[in-house]
Amino acid sequence: MMKNKPVCYDNSYKHAEIFPGVPSFLGLPVAKTPADLNAADFAIMGVPWEGVCTYGGPSYVENATKSVRLSSIRYGGYMPELDFDLFDHFSGVDYGDAAVKNGDWNFTANSAKTHLASVLNANSIPIIFGGDHSLSYPLIETFAKKYDGNIGIVHFDAHMDNMDSYGDSKVARCCPFHRIYDISGFTAKNLVSIGIRGPRNHFASIAEAEKYGASVITSFEVKKNGPKSSIQKALNIATKDTKALYVSVCSDVLDIAHNPGGPADPCGLSTYELAIMLHECGLAGAKGFDYMEIYPPKDYHDQSAHVACWMSLYIMNGMAQNLLLKTKNSH
């Protein structure tokens, strides 16, 4: 019964552990080898890494893969507002964390690529938790290779993260989307950054996006036009003439009131607005998802970790609904 169901559906279920003391996401089966992925519609994975610190000291974001999994155990896949349970149609596993090496970007990035490649080779949808946002570059690069670079990206963030370099680093957490501009086969006209706002953006960041043809939707525009209209605009851009959609979330796309375990950025999205937009991304057939930048030492009562669980379940429900619709239309 519990083969592909969240743990909360069975009180007698014994938690499968990713590493000592940490259960798998939702208590799902643990995939320990690439062969274990073959029957899974989706696979959870983590990359517990913090690279160059761009503000103050370390945020300890590498511990978020643990806090998200610990928070997930109380949740299932049923959403009453949708009257839909993703686990009626999707099967999933937890593939654990990619190996990382503190201070060694090349080792960590290559490990993340290898871990993700196993998921993609099994035709499973990756649901990824970080880790700092620099990780989205090697992850998206690996995702893009599966589709010859012909992908669209919806990037939820308060910040553009498109600086060419930070000091002498080109792979700091404020640089990943500049690296993504240069992914082989990818064109930035299919990249939309949504939720952008505030004085922590570099003055040249919007101009840099425009130079490469990327689009920007500010949080103020979302507030003015509403989440459904805003995400439809983003999806029209990201999915135009592309083979696959990837969705990347930095926790600070949310207002600080909704994200205590993240950067202190006001004037952002509510969890309601983000949930609606992520669900729409799932309905549009997104095939990859990451959620980055939760800082456990700031995250009292694991509030931001719980938010990450909820947000992932909204996009996964949309993905399952999309799959169900495709199955019905094929008959």
GROMACS .gro file of N, CA, C and O in nm, residues 47 49-52 101-113 132-139 141 169-173 176 179:
model
  136
   47VAL      N    1   2.096   1.912  -0.294
   47VAL     CA    2   2.238   1.948  -0.309
   47VAL      C    3   2.272   2.041  -0.193
   47VAL      O    4   2.251   2.162  -0.201
   49TRP      N    5   2.474   2.254  -0.034
   49TRP     CA    6   2.597   2.328  -0.062
   49TRP      C    7   2.578   2.477  -0.036
   49TRP      O    8   2.473   2.534  -0.069
   50GLU      N    9   2.680   2.540   0.023
   50GLU     CA   10   2.690   2.686   0.026
   50GLU      C   11   2.825   2.725  -0.029
   50GLU      O   12   2.929   2.680   0.020
   51GLY      N   13   2.821   2.811  -0.132
   51GLY     CA   14   2.944   2.857  -0.193
   51GLY      C   15   2.985   2.994  -0.140
   51GLY      O   16   2.978   3.020  -0.020
   52VAL      N   17   3.024   3.082  -0.231
   52VAL     CA   18   3.072   3.214  -0.193
   52VAL      C   19   2.963   3.291  -0.119
   52VAL      O   20   2.848   3.298  -0.164
  101LYS      N   21   3.151   1.881  -0.170
  101LYS     CA   22   3.279   1.899  -0.102
  101LYS      C   23   3.294   2.047  -0.071
  101LYS      O   24   3.301   2.131  -0.163
  102ASN      N   25   3.294   2.081   0.056
  102ASN     CA   26   3.301   2.221   0.097
  102ASN      C   27   3.419   2.292   0.034
  102ASN      O   28   3.533   2.244   0.040
  103GLY      N   29   3.391   2.407  -0.028
  103GLY     CA   30   3.497   2.487  -0.088
  103GLY      C   31   3.539   2.441  -0.226
  103GLY      O   32   3.622   2.506  -0.290
  104ASP      N   33   3.481   2.331  -0.275
  104ASP     CA   34   3.521   2.277  -0.405
  104ASP      C   35   3.402   2.282  -0.500
  104ASP      O   36   3.321   2.190  -0.508
  105TRP      N   37   3.393   2.393  -0.572
  105TRP     CA   38   3.280   2.414  -0.663
  105TRP      C   39   3.277   2.309  -0.773
  105TRP      O   40   3.172   2.254  -0.805
  106ASN      N   41   3.390   2.281  -0.835
  106ASN     CA   42   3.392   2.189  -0.949
  106ASN      C   43   3.346   2.050  -0.909
  106ASN      O   44   3.266   1.987  -0.980
  107PHE      N   45   3.396   2.000  -0.795
  107PHE     CA   46   3.351   1.870  -0.748
  107PHE      C   47   3.201   1.869  -0.724
  107PHE      O   48   3.129   1.778  -0.768
  108THR      N   49   3.150   1.970  -0.654
  108THR     CA   50   3.009   1.976  -0.617
  108THR      C   51   2.919   1.990  -0.740
  108THR      O   52   2.817   1.921  -0.753
  109ALA      N   53   2.958   2.079  -0.832
  109ALA     CA   54   2.877   2.099  -0.952
  109ALA      C   55   2.873   1.972  -1.036
  109ALA      O   56   2.766   1.934  -1.086
  110ASN      N   57   2.986   1.905  -1.051
  110ASN     CA   58   2.988   1.781  -1.130
  110ASN      C   59   2.908   1.671  -1.062
  110ASN      O   60   2.841   1.590  -1.129
  111SER      N   61   2.914   1.666  -0.929
  111SER     CA   62   2.835   1.567  -0.855
  111SER      C   63   2.686   1.592  -0.873
  111SER      O   64   2.608   1.499  -0.894
  112ALA      N   65   2.645   1.720  -0.865
  112ALA     CA   66   2.504   1.755  -0.884
  112ALA      C   67   2.459   1.718  -1.025
  112ALA      O   68   2.346   1.666  -1.045
  113LYS      N   69   2.544   1.743  -1.124
  113LYS     CA   70   2.510   1.708  -1.263
  113LYS      C   71   2.490   1.558  -1.278
  113LYS      O   72   2.396   1.512  -1.343
  132ASP      N   73   2.254   2.680  -0.205
  132ASP     CA   74   2.242   2.817  -0.254
  132ASP      C   75   2.211   2.819  -0.403
  132ASP      O   76   2.223   2.718  -0.473
  133HIS      N   77   2.170   2.939  -0.450
  133HIS     CA   78   2.112   2.947  -0.584
  133HIS      C   79   2.215   2.931  -0.695
  133HIS      O   80   2.179   2.914  -0.812
  134SER      N   81   2.343   2.934  -0.661
  134SER     CA   82   2.445   2.910  -0.764
  134SER      C   83   2.426   2.772  -0.826
  134SER      O   84   2.463   2.748  -0.941
  135LEU      N   85   2.366   2.679  -0.751
  135LEU     CA   86   2.347   2.541  -0.798
  135LEU      C   87   2.255   2.532  -0.918
  135LEU      O   88   2.262   2.436  -0.995
  136SER      N   89   2.168   2.631  -0.933
  136SER     CA   90   2.072   2.622  -1.045
  136SER      C   91   2.143   2.621  -1.179
  136SER      O   92   2.091   2.564  -1.276
  137TYR      N   93   2.262   2.683  -1.187
  137TYR     CA   94   2.334   2.682  -1.315
  137TYR      C   95   2.373   2.540  -1.358
  137TYR      O   96   2.334   2.495  -1.467
  138PRO      N   97   2.450   2.463  -1.280
  138PRO     CA   98   2.484   2.328  -1.328
  138PRO      C   99   2.361   2.238  -1.342
  138PRO      O  100   2.359   2.152  -1.431
  139LEU      N  101   2.259   2.259  -1.259
  139LEU     CA  102   2.138   2.178  -1.271
  139LEU      C  103   2.064   2.208  -1.401
  139LEU      O  104   2.024   2.116  -1.474
  141GLU      N  105   2.190   2.347  -1.667
  141GLU     CA  106   2.275   2.306  -1.779
  141GLU      C  107   2.256   2.158  -1.810
  141GLU      O  108   2.246   2.117  -1.926
  169SER      N  109   3.490   3.540  -0.858
  169SER     CA  110   3.409   3.421  -0.879
  169SER      C  111   3.301   3.446  -0.983
  169SER      O  112   3.228   3.546  -0.978
  170LYS      N  113   3.290   3.354  -1.077
  170LYS     CA  114   3.182   3.358  -1.175
  170LYS      C  115   3.070   3.259  -1.142
  170LYS      O  116   2.976   3.244  -1.219
  171VAL      N  117   3.084   3.192  -1.027
  171VAL     CA  118   2.983   3.093  -0.990
  171VAL      C  119   2.928   3.121  -0.850
  171VAL      O  120   2.880   3.031  -0.781
  172ALA      N  121   2.931   3.248  -0.808
  172ALA     CA  122   2.869   3.285  -0.681
  172ALA      C  123   2.718   3.282  -0.695
  172ALA      O  124   2.663   3.275  -0.806
  173ARG      N  125   2.649   3.290  -0.582
  173ARG     CA  126   2.502   3.278  -0.585
  173ARG      C  127   2.434   3.396  -0.653
  173ARG      O  128   2.313   3.390  -0.679
  176PRO      N  129   2.434   3.287  -1.122
  176PRO     CA  130   2.397   3.170  -1.202
  176PRO      C  131   2.324   3.201  -1.331
  176PRO      O  132   2.343   3.132  -1.431
  179ARG      N  133   2.548   3.281  -1.621
  179ARG     CA  134   2.606   3.158  -1.677
  179ARG      C  135   2.504   3.086  -1.765
  179ARG      O  136   2.538   3.027  -1.868
   0.00000   0.00000   0.00000
